[in-house]
Structure formats: C-alpha cells, structure tokens
C-alpha cells in the first residue's frame, strides 16, 4: 500500500482499502513538435505597418513599403547634363533621408504661407489687410522703392528677434547669445504640424492641377479651339505694340495687385459671386425661372442697401438725448385682403408717399389700395372678413398681443418711461426678414415656382386666403381663390427717465 509523505494521518483513523484496477496507471501520449521560432524583423515590421502613427519612424515606413526593384544607378529622367532633379539616382534610402530632413526644416515655408493667406483672404480683419494694400499702393506709386524692400525685410527680421532684457538683469550684463533652435525632432508637435501642412499642400496642388488640366487641350492642338486662340493672341499682340507707351503701368500694376484682394473679400465670395453664378447659369440653363430668381435676389439686395441708407440718415438726425438713451424697436402690422372688381387709386402706393406723410399719416377707413394689375381688383382693409385679423395689429398672428389701442395716426401707448424718437417716423420693413418660407407650391401661373425673397418693393408679403404660404409675388390662381397680404412697420423708441418723474 502506498503511503503519503506529505499528509499527516491521525492515529485513530482506519485506512480504507482501494480496489486494484487492471491498468492502474495510464501512460502519457508523446507528441513531437518543433521549437518555437521568433518572427523575422521584416515580418514584424510588416505586421506593425497595418496601423500608421505620425510618430512612427519614416525610415521604417518607407523601407518596409513594397517597391519594384530599382537598379542602383537608376535615373528615369534622361538628360545629357546633370540637373538638380537628376543629381542623385532614384533610391529608397536617399528618399527616406531627404524626406525626414525636409519635414523637419520646411516649417518656415508654411509659416510664410499662413501669413500670406491671412492677408490675402482677410483672415485677420480689414484693418490688417488694409495696411498691406496701402503698402502695395505706395510701392506702385513709387516703384523705385521696391529696391529697398530687401533691406526692410532684413531689418524687420533683426529687430523682431532683438533680445529684450528682463527688469531683473543689469543693463551692463552681457549674456551669451542664445543658440539657434535646432529643427524639430521626429515625432514632436512641430514635426507633426509640418507633416500635416505637407499633406494639405499636396491635396491643394492636386486640386489646382485638376482645375487647370481641362484647359490644356486647347493649348496643345488637342482641340478645335487652338487655332482660334492662337489667332486672337497674335492679333492682341499686334494691337498692343503701338499702345504700350500709352498704358499707365503704375495704375495697371495697382489694379492687377488689388484684384486678388477684391476677389477674396467676404462680400465678393458670399454675395457677388453667387449673384453672377445665378445670372450665368440661369440664363444658359434655366431660362425664365432663373431670371425670376436673379430678379428676386437683385431686388432683395437693393432693398437691403436702401434700408441701410435710410437708417444712416435717421441716425444722423438723432439728438444727443437719443444717443445716450436705451433704444429699441416696436412693430405694427398692416393687414389687407384682395377683392376682385374695378381698381381704385392707391393712397400710399410708394415709399416716397409714405415718407412725405411721415408718422402721422391718416389711415382713414382703410380704402387705400395697391394694384395687382389694371382693372383686376382692389387691395383694401374694408375687404377683411369678420373672421379675419384686424386691419392694424400689434402681433404677427393678427389676433393676440394687441395691447394698447391703435389710433388713426399709427401711434399707441407705450410702457412708462418710453417715448417715440421724434426725428423719425414709421418705416416699412422692405426686406420682409420675418417671413419663413413654408415651401408650399399649391399652384403657379407659369408652371414654375416663384422664389421667395422677403417682401416686395413696398414691404408687402402676400399670402393665400388663409394667411399662409408667404410669397414676395402673389400667385395667379389666388385671384380666384382669394388672397391676403401683410406689411410690417417698425419705429424706434427710447427710454427717458424724465418721463417717469413726470408721470
């Protein structure tokens, strides 16, 4: 019987006898296998190359990339003389070393690129760009001053890096000059910034190439327009020869230099260029519908400029007490309905009539009308139905928020301490900025949608029979179904503490 050397058996226990098996011990199975081998450096680099990190060694990345076999003395560019582009043969190690050096040292180039872009694209405001435009205009007027530009650049660099001693240091103390900072090390923040700039510059260059490449067939005899371009070039060359002495070079270079700044100005990019695109694309592709779009855009821009000019005139007329007080705007809504039948003359059909009357014009019985067409019908407040909104309301919806009573001279009670600006009257909202386009297209006279660009020239916004679907121009089918219109009036008020004391 086997014993246990590692178990202490108490003396008062009885040991049990186990049954003897036929095969008490099962032998282990022997399996032959090879020794484990570590992966080769090439295989480890290939496995690690599945994920890219900016801090990874560029030499490892390039050397582990699969390239076709290249002879040692390979030179794809065949020239009889040695040029900069053919100085060294095509080699992956040379490419790796030069690329690492280039990434570490190209930072000043992109710094200069960022500064030029800030000036040219108006990134730092109009004052910053305006100074450079003034400098360029000065050089155009005095062209010989260009010879002093290198001196000015060198002096600016030296003065900008002049060491300024701290207050704790003595003036007579001479510290050794600080060493020039070395190029950024691989994997640092500056190094990654240079790599990002290289990436974006490559993309921008490819985008520019894709824009210019469609024009090259016209210059290399791959298009039928090549002969025409050559003829126009020769004719313009012969025409300019006798005119060259008459061309003012200073003015010419000034215009050519200012043009990029005008082209990249935010107003040109957001307003003028879309307007030109709508004119060109609309006249060629969309015909009349684009013409209506262009007309709507032009009218909206004209109304916006006219509104700003009127506000400048009103501000010029303000008294000193108005400039020093808190000012706000109050609004009033004018509502009318269309009635078919013989048309009447309009009481206040134009903006000039409203300005001549001023803030105290008489509403009367609401018989004033504006004409949709000769003999078509009449716009009037007397045409409003009993279930419609009131002719004059203090709220946009026409029912709620009426507040104080509206009298015939378009004035109403204000909160204590507030008073109307005495030097100006009520002004119609000619932009219609309160309109939200619903996108409803119930019907159309010409089969095409009429674009919504705020209000019409007099500030009216036209709606259907239920005061919905606001449009700048009413639809033709509304004449039979019924139509309404609204106009928003605004006037400025100011807070006068003296009114509270007199109350």
Short mmCIF file of C-alpha atoms in Angstrom, two decimals:
data_model
loop_
_atom_site.label_atom_id
_atom_site.label_comp_id
_atom_site.label_asym_id
_atom_site.label_seq_id
_atom_site.Cartn_x
_atom_site.Cartn_y
_atom_site.Cartn_z
CA UNK A 1 0.00 0.00 0.00
CA UNK A 2 1.29 3.34 -0.94
CA UNK A 3 1.95 5.96 1.68
CA UNK A 4 1.65 9.70 1.66
CA UNK A 5 4.75 11.54 2.66
CA UNK A 6 3.11 14.94 2.58
CA UNK A 7 -0.08 14.14 4.55
CA UNK A 8 -0.14 13.55 8.30
CA UNK A 9 -2.59 10.74 9.10
CA UNK A 10 -4.18 10.76 12.57
CA UNK A 11 -3.52 7.56 14.57
CA UNK A 12 -7.20 6.90 15.41
CA UNK A 13 -8.50 6.57 11.84
CA UNK A 14 -8.97 3.42 9.78
CA UNK A 15 -7.50 3.44 6.32
CA UNK A 16 -9.73 2.19 3.50
CA UNK A 17 -8.54 -0.39 1.01
CA UNK A 18 -8.85 0.57 -2.66
CA UNK A 19 -9.75 -1.86 -5.45
CA UNK A 20 -6.86 -2.98 -7.58
CA UNK A 21 -7.52 -1.96 -11.22
CA UNK A 22 -6.27 -3.86 -14.22
CA UNK A 23 -4.37 -0.81 -15.51
CA UNK A 24 -3.78 1.46 -12.50
CA UNK A 25 -1.51 3.86 -14.45
CA UNK A 26 -2.41 5.45 -17.86
CA UNK A 27 0.75 6.32 -19.79
CA UNK A 28 1.09 9.84 -21.34
CA UNK A 29 0.92 10.22 -25.12
CA UNK A 30 4.13 11.55 -26.69
CA UNK A 31 3.66 14.31 -29.33
CA UNK A 32 6.58 15.58 -31.38
CA UNK A 33 6.73 19.31 -32.18
CA UNK A 34 9.28 21.82 -33.41
CA UNK A 35 10.86 24.51 -31.30
CA UNK A 36 9.12 27.92 -31.32
CA UNK A 37 10.87 30.44 -33.63
CA UNK A 38 10.71 34.28 -33.25
CA UNK A 39 9.40 36.22 -36.30
CA UNK A 40 11.95 37.83 -38.58
CA UNK A 41 12.39 41.66 -38.38
CA UNK A 42 10.82 42.07 -41.83
CA UNK A 43 7.71 40.14 -40.80
CA UNK A 44 7.39 42.10 -37.58
CA UNK A 45 7.66 45.40 -39.46
CA UNK A 46 5.03 44.27 -41.97
CA UNK A 47 2.64 43.38 -39.15
CA UNK A 48 3.23 46.70 -37.45
CA UNK A 49 2.70 48.64 -40.67
CA UNK A 50 -1.03 47.90 -40.65
CA UNK A 51 -1.54 50.91 -38.35
CA UNK A 52 0.06 54.28 -39.01
CA UNK A 53 1.08 56.76 -36.38
CA UNK A 54 2.61 60.19 -37.08
CA UNK A 55 5.31 59.43 -34.51
CA UNK A 56 6.38 56.24 -36.30
CA UNK A 57 9.82 56.30 -37.90
CA UNK A 58 9.55 57.39 -41.52
CA UNK A 59 12.58 55.37 -42.44
CA UNK A 60 10.90 52.19 -41.17
CA UNK A 61 7.71 53.09 -43.02
CA UNK A 62 9.41 53.76 -46.35
CA UNK A 63 11.89 50.92 -46.22
CA UNK A 64 9.16 48.37 -45.47
CA UNK A 65 6.98 49.55 -48.34
CA UNK A 66 6.86 47.30 -51.36
CA UNK A 67 8.63 48.92 -54.32
CA UNK A 68 9.70 47.44 -57.62
CA UNK A 69 13.32 46.50 -57.93
CA UNK A 70 15.33 49.60 -58.84
CA UNK A 71 18.92 49.47 -60.07
CA UNK A 72 21.49 51.34 -58.02
CA UNK A 73 22.27 53.82 -60.77
CA UNK A 74 18.70 54.25 -61.97
CA UNK A 75 17.77 57.68 -63.40
CA UNK A 76 14.33 57.81 -65.04
CA UNK A 77 14.93 61.40 -66.17
CA UNK A 78 17.33 61.22 -69.11
CA UNK A 79 19.36 64.39 -69.59
CA UNK A 80 22.78 64.92 -71.05
CA UNK A 81 23.68 67.36 -68.29
CA UNK A 82 23.38 67.00 -64.54
CA UNK A 83 20.45 68.95 -63.17
CA UNK A 84 19.10 69.33 -59.67
CA UNK A 85 16.31 66.86 -60.44
CA UNK A 86 18.86 64.24 -61.66
CA UNK A 87 21.69 64.87 -59.17
CA UNK A 88 21.12 61.64 -57.22
CA UNK A 89 19.80 58.35 -58.62
CA UNK A 90 16.40 57.07 -57.55
CA UNK A 91 16.95 55.32 -54.24
CA UNK A 92 14.64 54.47 -51.37
CA UNK A 93 17.26 55.19 -48.64
CA UNK A 94 18.02 58.59 -50.17
CA UNK A 95 14.29 59.32 -50.44
CA UNK A 96 13.83 58.38 -46.77
CA UNK A 97 16.67 60.56 -45.52
CA UNK A 98 15.71 63.58 -47.64
CA UNK A 99 12.05 63.33 -46.68
CA UNK A 100 12.90 63.25 -42.99
CA UNK A 101 15.16 66.29 -43.40
CA UNK A 102 12.51 68.09 -45.46
CA UNK A 103 9.74 67.56 -42.89
CA UNK A 104 11.97 68.87 -40.10
CA UNK A 105 13.09 72.01 -41.98
CA UNK A 106 10.07 73.11 -44.03
CA UNK A 107 8.35 74.88 -41.11
CA UNK A 108 9.33 78.48 -42.08
CA UNK A 109 7.92 77.97 -45.57
CA UNK A 110 4.50 77.09 -44.22
CA UNK A 111 4.69 79.91 -41.66
CA UNK A 112 5.15 82.34 -44.54
CA UNK A 113 2.32 80.64 -46.43
CA UNK A 114 -0.04 81.07 -43.47
CA UNK A 115 0.82 84.78 -43.15
CA UNK A 116 0.23 85.40 -46.86
CA UNK A 117 -3.10 83.53 -46.68
CA UNK A 118 -4.18 85.61 -43.66
CA UNK A 119 -3.53 88.83 -45.56
CA UNK A 120 -4.96 87.71 -48.89
CA UNK A 121 -8.08 86.01 -47.51
CA UNK A 122 -8.92 88.77 -44.95
CA UNK A 123 -8.50 86.31 -42.05
CA UNK A 124 -7.34 88.98 -39.56
CA UNK A 125 -9.89 91.66 -40.44
CA UNK A 126 -10.00 94.57 -42.86
CA UNK A 127 -7.52 96.70 -40.91
CA UNK A 128 -4.75 94.14 -41.15
CA UNK A 129 -5.27 93.54 -44.86
CA UNK A 130 -5.86 97.26 -45.50
CA UNK A 131 -2.37 98.09 -44.23
CA UNK A 132 -0.79 95.73 -46.74
CA UNK A 133 -2.95 97.13 -49.53
CA UNK A 134 -1.77 100.62 -48.60
CA UNK A 135 1.86 99.45 -48.68
CA UNK A 136 1.35 97.91 -52.11
CA UNK A 137 -0.30 101.11 -53.37
CA UNK A 138 2.67 103.12 -52.05
CA UNK A 139 5.09 100.86 -53.95
CA UNK A 140 3.00 101.21 -57.12
CA UNK A 141 3.17 104.99 -56.85
CA UNK A 142 6.91 104.95 -56.06
CA UNK A 143 8.15 101.86 -57.93
CA UNK A 144 11.83 102.53 -57.21
CA UNK A 145 11.09 101.89 -53.53
CA UNK A 146 10.93 98.18 -54.42
CA UNK A 147 14.74 98.17 -54.33
CA UNK A 148 14.54 98.91 -50.61
CA UNK A 149 12.18 96.01 -49.86
CA UNK A 150 15.03 93.51 -49.15
CA UNK A 151 16.57 95.98 -46.70
CA UNK A 152 13.21 96.45 -44.97
CA UNK A 153 12.71 92.68 -44.71
CA UNK A 154 16.20 92.12 -43.27
CA UNK A 155 15.83 94.97 -40.78
CA UNK A 156 12.40 93.67 -39.70
CA UNK A 157 13.79 90.20 -39.01
CA UNK A 158 16.69 91.56 -36.96
CA UNK A 159 14.52 93.96 -34.96
CA UNK A 160 11.80 91.37 -34.29
CA UNK A 161 14.37 88.97 -32.80
CA UNK A 162 16.18 91.61 -30.72
CA UNK A 163 16.67 90.20 -27.19
CA UNK A 164 14.80 92.23 -24.61
CA UNK A 165 16.47 92.02 -21.16
CA UNK A 166 14.29 91.35 -18.17
CA UNK A 167 13.96 94.04 -15.44
CA UNK A 168 15.98 91.90 -13.01
CA UNK A 169 19.01 91.81 -15.31
CA UNK A 170 21.52 94.59 -15.29
CA UNK A 171 21.90 96.70 -18.40
CA UNK A 172 25.66 96.25 -18.37
CA UNK A 173 25.40 92.48 -18.03
CA UNK A 174 26.22 90.77 -21.29
CA UNK A 175 24.77 87.31 -21.62
CA UNK A 176 25.94 84.99 -24.35
CA UNK A 177 23.57 84.85 -27.32
CA UNK A 178 21.06 82.05 -27.24
CA UNK A 179 21.77 79.25 -29.70
CA UNK A 180 19.60 78.86 -32.74
CA UNK A 181 16.86 76.34 -32.17
CA UNK A 182 17.51 73.07 -34.00
CA UNK A 183 14.95 71.58 -36.37
CA UNK A 184 12.09 69.79 -34.60
CA UNK A 185 12.77 66.19 -33.76
CA UNK A 186 10.83 63.42 -35.41
CA UNK A 187 7.51 62.83 -33.65
CA UNK A 188 7.32 66.24 -31.94
CA UNK A 189 4.34 68.58 -32.23
CA UNK A 190 6.10 70.91 -34.67
CA UNK A 191 7.21 67.96 -36.77
CA UNK A 192 3.64 66.64 -36.96
CA UNK A 193 2.41 70.15 -37.88
CA UNK A 194 4.88 70.25 -40.79
CA UNK A 195 3.74 66.82 -41.91
CA UNK A 196 0.10 67.95 -41.80
CA UNK A 197 0.94 71.05 -43.84
CA UNK A 198 2.72 68.92 -46.46
CA UNK A 199 -0.32 66.66 -46.66
CA UNK A 200 -2.71 69.59 -47.20
CA UNK A 201 -0.39 71.29 -49.68
CA UNK A 202 -0.22 68.13 -51.78
CA UNK A 203 -4.01 68.00 -51.82
CA UNK A 204 -4.30 71.68 -52.77
CA UNK A 205 -1.77 71.26 -55.57
CA UNK A 206 -3.70 68.27 -56.95
CA UNK A 207 -6.95 70.25 -56.79
CA UNK A 208 -5.37 73.11 -58.70
CA UNK A 209 -3.95 70.69 -61.27
CA UNK A 210 -7.39 69.13 -61.77
CA UNK A 211 -8.85 72.60 -62.38
CA UNK A 212 -6.21 73.62 -64.92
CA UNK A 213 -5.79 70.29 -66.74
CA UNK A 214 -9.11 70.55 -68.70
CA UNK A 215 -7.74 73.75 -70.30
CA UNK A 216 -4.51 72.25 -71.60
CA UNK A 217 -6.04 70.53 -74.67
CA UNK A 218 -6.85 73.96 -76.07
CA UNK A 219 -3.14 74.89 -75.95
CA UNK A 220 -1.52 71.71 -77.32
CA UNK A 221 -3.54 71.27 -80.51
CA UNK A 222 -5.89 68.71 -78.98
CA UNK A 223 -8.95 70.89 -79.53
CA UNK A 224 -10.61 72.70 -82.40
CA UNK A 225 -10.31 76.00 -80.50
CA UNK A 226 -6.49 76.04 -80.59
CA UNK A 227 -6.28 77.89 -83.91
CA UNK A 228 -8.79 80.49 -82.75
CA UNK A 229 -6.86 81.09 -79.53
CA UNK A 230 -3.63 81.47 -81.48
CA UNK A 231 -5.23 83.97 -83.88
CA UNK A 232 -6.63 86.09 -81.05
CA UNK A 233 -3.27 86.01 -79.26
CA UNK A 234 -1.41 87.28 -82.33
CA UNK A 235 -4.00 89.98 -83.03
CA UNK A 236 -3.90 91.23 -79.45
CA UNK A 237 -0.09 91.20 -79.56
CA UNK A 238 -0.04 93.36 -82.69
CA UNK A 239 -2.69 95.66 -81.24
CA UNK A 240 -0.77 96.24 -78.00
CA UNK A 241 2.55 97.05 -79.67
CA UNK A 242 1.69 100.67 -80.62
CA UNK A 243 -0.40 101.17 -77.46
CA UNK A 244 2.29 100.12 -74.96
CA UNK A 245 3.68 103.65 -74.43
CA UNK A 246 0.20 104.90 -73.58
CA UNK A 247 -0.56 102.32 -70.88
CA UNK A 248 -0.11 103.69 -67.31
CA UNK A 249 2.00 100.97 -65.73
CA UNK A 250 1.52 102.22 -62.18
CA UNK A 251 -2.26 102.11 -62.46
CA UNK A 252 -2.11 98.77 -64.29
CA UNK A 253 0.01 97.06 -61.64
CA UNK A 254 -2.13 98.59 -58.90
CA UNK A 255 -5.32 97.18 -60.42
CA UNK A 256 -3.71 93.78 -61.03
CA UNK A 257 -2.44 93.65 -57.45
CA UNK A 258 -5.69 94.77 -55.86
CA UNK A 259 -7.84 92.36 -57.88
CA UNK A 260 -6.96 89.26 -55.75
CA UNK A 261 -7.94 91.15 -52.59
CA UNK A 262 -11.25 92.20 -54.15
CA UNK A 263 -11.90 88.65 -55.35
CA UNK A 264 -11.24 87.07 -51.93
CA UNK A 265 -13.21 89.67 -49.96
CA UNK A 266 -16.05 88.07 -47.94
CA UNK A 267 -18.66 90.29 -49.61
CA UNK A 268 -17.49 89.16 -53.06
CA UNK A 269 -17.45 85.50 -52.07
CA UNK A 270 -20.83 85.47 -50.30
CA UNK A 271 -22.86 87.92 -52.38
CA UNK A 272 -21.40 89.00 -55.72
CA UNK A 273 -20.11 85.63 -56.95
CA UNK A 274 -23.39 83.77 -56.17
CA UNK A 275 -25.24 86.56 -57.96
CA UNK A 276 -23.02 86.19 -61.05
CA UNK A 277 -23.38 82.40 -60.97
CA UNK A 278 -27.16 82.75 -60.83
CA UNK A 279 -27.04 85.12 -63.81
CA UNK A 280 -24.79 82.90 -65.94
CA UNK A 281 -26.25 79.53 -65.03
CA UNK A 282 -29.79 80.85 -65.06
CA UNK A 283 -29.53 82.49 -68.47
CA UNK A 284 -27.99 79.40 -70.03
CA UNK A 285 -29.68 76.52 -68.23
CA UNK A 286 -32.89 77.56 -66.55
CA UNK A 287 -34.13 80.37 -68.70
CA UNK A 288 -37.06 82.32 -67.30
CA UNK A 289 -37.12 80.65 -63.91
CA UNK A 290 -33.52 81.67 -63.25
CA UNK A 291 -34.34 85.15 -64.48
CA UNK A 292 -37.01 85.39 -61.81
CA UNK A 293 -34.50 84.12 -59.23
CA UNK A 294 -31.97 86.75 -60.29
CA UNK A 295 -34.63 89.45 -60.19
CA UNK A 296 -35.61 88.42 -56.68
CA UNK A 297 -32.00 88.43 -55.48
CA UNK A 298 -31.34 91.84 -57.08
CA UNK A 299 -34.46 93.36 -55.56
CA UNK A 300 -33.56 91.99 -52.13
CA UNK A 301 -30.03 93.42 -52.31
CA UNK A 302 -31.36 96.77 -53.49
CA UNK A 303 -33.90 96.88 -50.67
CA UNK A 304 -31.21 95.98 -48.15
CA UNK A 305 -28.94 98.80 -49.33
CA UNK A 306 -31.85 101.24 -49.35
CA UNK A 307 -32.79 100.25 -45.80
CA UNK A 308 -29.22 100.75 -44.57
CA UNK A 309 -29.03 104.16 -46.26
CA UNK A 310 -32.31 105.22 -44.64
CA UNK A 311 -31.10 104.06 -41.23
CA UNK A 312 -27.90 106.10 -41.65
CA UNK A 313 -29.97 109.17 -42.47
CA UNK A 314 -32.20 108.59 -39.44
CA UNK A 315 -29.15 108.14 -37.18
CA UNK A 316 -27.73 111.42 -38.44
CA UNK A 317 -30.92 113.20 -37.38
CA UNK A 318 -30.89 111.85 -33.82
CA UNK A 319 -30.47 114.25 -30.93
CA UNK A 320 -27.94 113.88 -28.14
CA UNK A 321 -30.59 112.60 -25.75
CA UNK A 322 -31.32 109.73 -28.12
CA UNK A 323 -27.69 108.62 -28.44
CA UNK A 324 -27.25 108.40 -24.69
CA UNK A 325 -30.52 106.53 -24.03
CA UNK A 326 -31.52 102.91 -24.46
CA UNK A 327 -33.26 102.41 -27.80
CA UNK A 328 -35.49 99.63 -29.07
CA UNK A 329 -37.86 98.94 -31.97
CA UNK A 330 -41.62 98.49 -31.82
CA UNK A 331 -43.54 96.91 -34.65
CA UNK A 332 -47.00 97.24 -36.14
CA UNK A 333 -48.70 95.03 -38.71
CA UNK A 334 -50.94 96.21 -41.54
CA UNK A 335 -53.36 93.63 -42.99
CA UNK A 336 -55.40 93.78 -46.21
CA UNK A 337 -57.44 91.46 -48.40
CA UNK A 338 -57.88 91.32 -52.16
CA UNK A 339 -61.33 91.92 -53.69
CA UNK A 340 -61.97 91.41 -57.43
CA UNK A 341 -63.52 94.28 -59.27
CA UNK A 342 -62.64 97.78 -60.56
CA UNK A 343 -59.39 99.05 -59.03
CA UNK A 344 -59.03 102.36 -57.23
CA UNK A 345 -56.08 104.68 -56.94
CA UNK A 346 -53.66 103.87 -54.18
CA UNK A 347 -53.47 106.26 -51.26
CA UNK A 348 -49.90 105.34 -50.33
CA UNK A 349 -48.57 103.18 -53.10
CA UNK A 350 -44.90 104.03 -52.92
CA UNK A 351 -42.25 104.54 -50.29
CA UNK A 352 -41.90 108.21 -51.21
CA UNK A 353 -45.57 108.84 -50.47
CA UNK A 354 -45.21 107.24 -47.06
CA UNK A 355 -42.12 109.28 -46.25
CA UNK A 356 -43.84 112.52 -47.31
CA UNK A 357 -46.69 111.85 -44.89
CA UNK A 358 -44.35 110.68 -42.11
CA UNK A 359 -45.51 109.11 -38.90
CA UNK A 360 -48.84 110.96 -38.73
CA UNK A 361 -50.45 109.76 -41.93
CA UNK A 362 -54.17 109.09 -41.79
CA UNK A 363 -55.35 105.52 -42.02
CA UNK A 364 -58.92 106.65 -42.61
CA UNK A 365 -61.40 103.92 -43.43
CA UNK A 366 -58.80 101.64 -44.98
CA UNK A 367 -59.69 102.39 -48.56
CA UNK A 368 -56.05 102.71 -49.63
CA UNK A 369 -55.17 100.04 -52.17
CA UNK A 370 -52.23 98.88 -54.19
CA UNK A 371 -52.89 97.46 -57.63
CA UNK A 372 -52.03 93.97 -58.77
CA UNK A 373 -52.97 94.81 -62.32
CA UNK A 374 -55.01 97.34 -64.22
CA UNK A 375 -58.71 96.68 -63.67
CA UNK A 376 -58.01 93.47 -61.73
CA UNK A 377 -59.29 94.40 -58.29
CA UNK A 378 -58.56 96.27 -55.11
CA UNK A 379 -56.49 95.76 -52.01
CA UNK A 380 -58.25 97.27 -49.00
CA UNK A 381 -58.75 96.85 -45.28
CA UNK A 382 -62.51 97.11 -45.80
CA UNK A 383 -62.36 93.78 -47.66
CA UNK A 384 -61.33 91.96 -44.50
CA UNK A 385 -63.87 89.38 -43.33
CA UNK A 386 -65.34 89.36 -39.81
CA UNK A 387 -63.26 86.26 -39.02
CA UNK A 388 -60.05 87.83 -40.33
CA UNK A 389 -57.48 89.64 -38.29
CA UNK A 390 -57.83 93.36 -37.58
CA UNK A 391 -56.56 95.95 -40.09
CA UNK A 392 -53.84 97.05 -37.65
CA UNK A 393 -52.37 94.66 -35.08
CA UNK A 394 -49.51 94.67 -32.63
CA UNK A 395 -48.67 90.97 -33.16
CA UNK A 396 -47.73 88.96 -36.20
CA UNK A 397 -50.59 86.49 -35.93
CA UNK A 398 -53.15 89.32 -36.05
CA UNK A 399 -55.17 88.38 -33.01
CA UNK A 400 -53.08 88.10 -29.83
CA UNK A 401 -50.95 90.73 -28.18
CA UNK A 402 -52.84 93.79 -29.39
CA UNK A 403 -52.07 95.69 -26.19
CA UNK A 404 -52.82 99.41 -26.38
CA UNK A 405 -55.39 100.77 -28.78
CA UNK A 406 -54.14 101.70 -32.26
CA UNK A 407 -55.37 105.12 -33.38
CA UNK A 408 -55.58 106.63 -36.84
CA UNK A 409 -52.12 108.18 -36.69
CA UNK A 410 -50.36 104.84 -36.05
CA UNK A 411 -49.31 105.62 -32.50
CA UNK A 412 -50.19 103.64 -29.42
CA UNK A 413 -49.47 103.68 -25.71
CA UNK A 414 -46.02 102.59 -24.58
CA UNK A 415 -44.63 101.39 -21.27
CA UNK A 416 -43.87 104.09 -18.69
CA UNK A 417 -40.66 105.95 -19.41
CA UNK A 418 -40.57 105.07 -23.13
CA UNK A 419 -41.24 107.51 -25.96
CA UNK A 420 -41.05 107.52 -29.76
CA UNK A 421 -37.99 109.04 -31.42
CA UNK A 422 -39.27 112.43 -32.53
CA UNK A 423 -36.92 112.85 -35.52
CA UNK A 424 -38.22 109.83 -37.47
CA UNK A 425 -41.46 108.11 -38.27
CA UNK A 426 -42.74 104.64 -39.05
CA UNK A 427 -40.70 102.71 -41.62
CA UNK A 428 -41.96 99.71 -43.59
CA UNK A 429 -39.89 96.54 -43.45
CA UNK A 430 -38.91 96.37 -47.13
CA UNK A 431 -36.83 93.21 -46.59
CA UNK A 432 -39.51 91.01 -45.08
CA UNK A 433 -36.95 89.30 -42.88
CA UNK A 434 -39.75 87.95 -40.68
CA UNK A 435 -41.02 85.68 -43.47
CA UNK A 436 -40.30 81.97 -43.13
CA UNK A 437 -40.68 80.08 -46.41
CA UNK A 438 -43.02 77.14 -45.97
CA UNK A 439 -42.16 75.56 -49.29
CA UNK A 440 -45.81 75.21 -50.29
CA UNK A 441 -46.42 75.04 -54.02
CA UNK A 442 -50.15 74.88 -54.40
CA UNK A 443 -50.32 76.41 -57.85
CA UNK A 444 -48.32 78.57 -60.21
CA UNK A 445 -49.27 80.75 -63.07
CA UNK A 446 -46.39 79.76 -65.32
CA UNK A 447 -45.87 76.23 -64.09
CA UNK A 448 -42.66 77.18 -62.22
CA UNK A 449 -42.10 78.27 -58.66
CA UNK A 450 -41.71 81.94 -57.89
CA UNK A 451 -38.83 82.37 -55.43
CA UNK A 452 -39.46 83.91 -52.05
CA UNK A 453 -37.12 86.82 -51.29
CA UNK A 454 -38.85 88.61 -48.43
CA UNK A 455 -41.24 91.43 -49.23
CA UNK A 456 -41.91 93.38 -52.39
CA UNK A 457 -40.67 96.91 -53.04
CA UNK A 458 -43.29 98.44 -50.71
CA UNK A 459 -42.83 95.91 -47.90
CA UNK A 460 -45.90 93.75 -48.62
CA UNK A 461 -45.79 89.98 -48.13
CA UNK A 462 -48.56 88.14 -49.98
CA UNK A 463 -50.35 85.09 -48.60
CA UNK A 464 -53.23 82.88 -49.67
CA UNK A 465 -56.82 83.04 -48.48
CA UNK A 466 -55.96 81.67 -45.01
CA UNK A 467 -52.90 83.92 -44.45
CA UNK A 468 -50.43 81.11 -45.24
CA UNK A 469 -47.75 80.35 -47.87
CA UNK A 470 -46.00 83.77 -47.77
CA UNK A 471 -44.53 84.98 -51.05
CA UNK A 472 -42.92 88.07 -52.46
CA UNK A 473 -45.18 87.95 -55.55
CA UNK A 474 -48.76 86.60 -55.37
CA UNK A 475 -49.70 83.57 -57.45
CA UNK A 476 -52.08 83.99 -60.35
CA UNK A 477 -54.54 81.40 -59.06
CA UNK A 478 -55.01 83.35 -55.83
CA UNK A 479 -57.10 85.91 -57.72
CA UNK A 480 -59.97 83.43 -57.85
CA UNK A 481 -59.28 81.54 -54.61
CA UNK A 482 -58.68 84.63 -52.51
CA UNK A 483 -55.51 86.24 -51.24
CA UNK A 484 -54.28 88.46 -48.45
CA UNK A 485 -51.19 90.47 -47.63
CA UNK A 486 -49.34 91.84 -44.61
CA UNK A 487 -46.81 94.59 -44.08
CA UNK A 488 -44.60 95.14 -41.06
CA UNK A 489 -43.93 98.67 -39.80
CA UNK A 490 -41.16 99.49 -37.34
CA UNK A 491 -40.31 102.59 -35.35
CA UNK A 492 -37.65 103.23 -32.75
CA UNK A 493 -38.39 104.20 -29.16
CA UNK A 494 -36.05 105.42 -26.42
CA UNK A 495 -36.13 105.39 -22.63
CA UNK A 496 -36.35 108.80 -20.92
CA UNK A 497 -36.17 108.77 -17.08
CA UNK A 498 -37.71 112.24 -17.01
CA UNK A 499 -40.99 110.76 -18.24
CA UNK A 500 -41.11 108.52 -15.17
CA UNK A 501 -40.68 111.50 -12.87
CA UNK A 502 -43.44 113.45 -14.64
CA UNK A 503 -45.84 110.52 -14.58
#
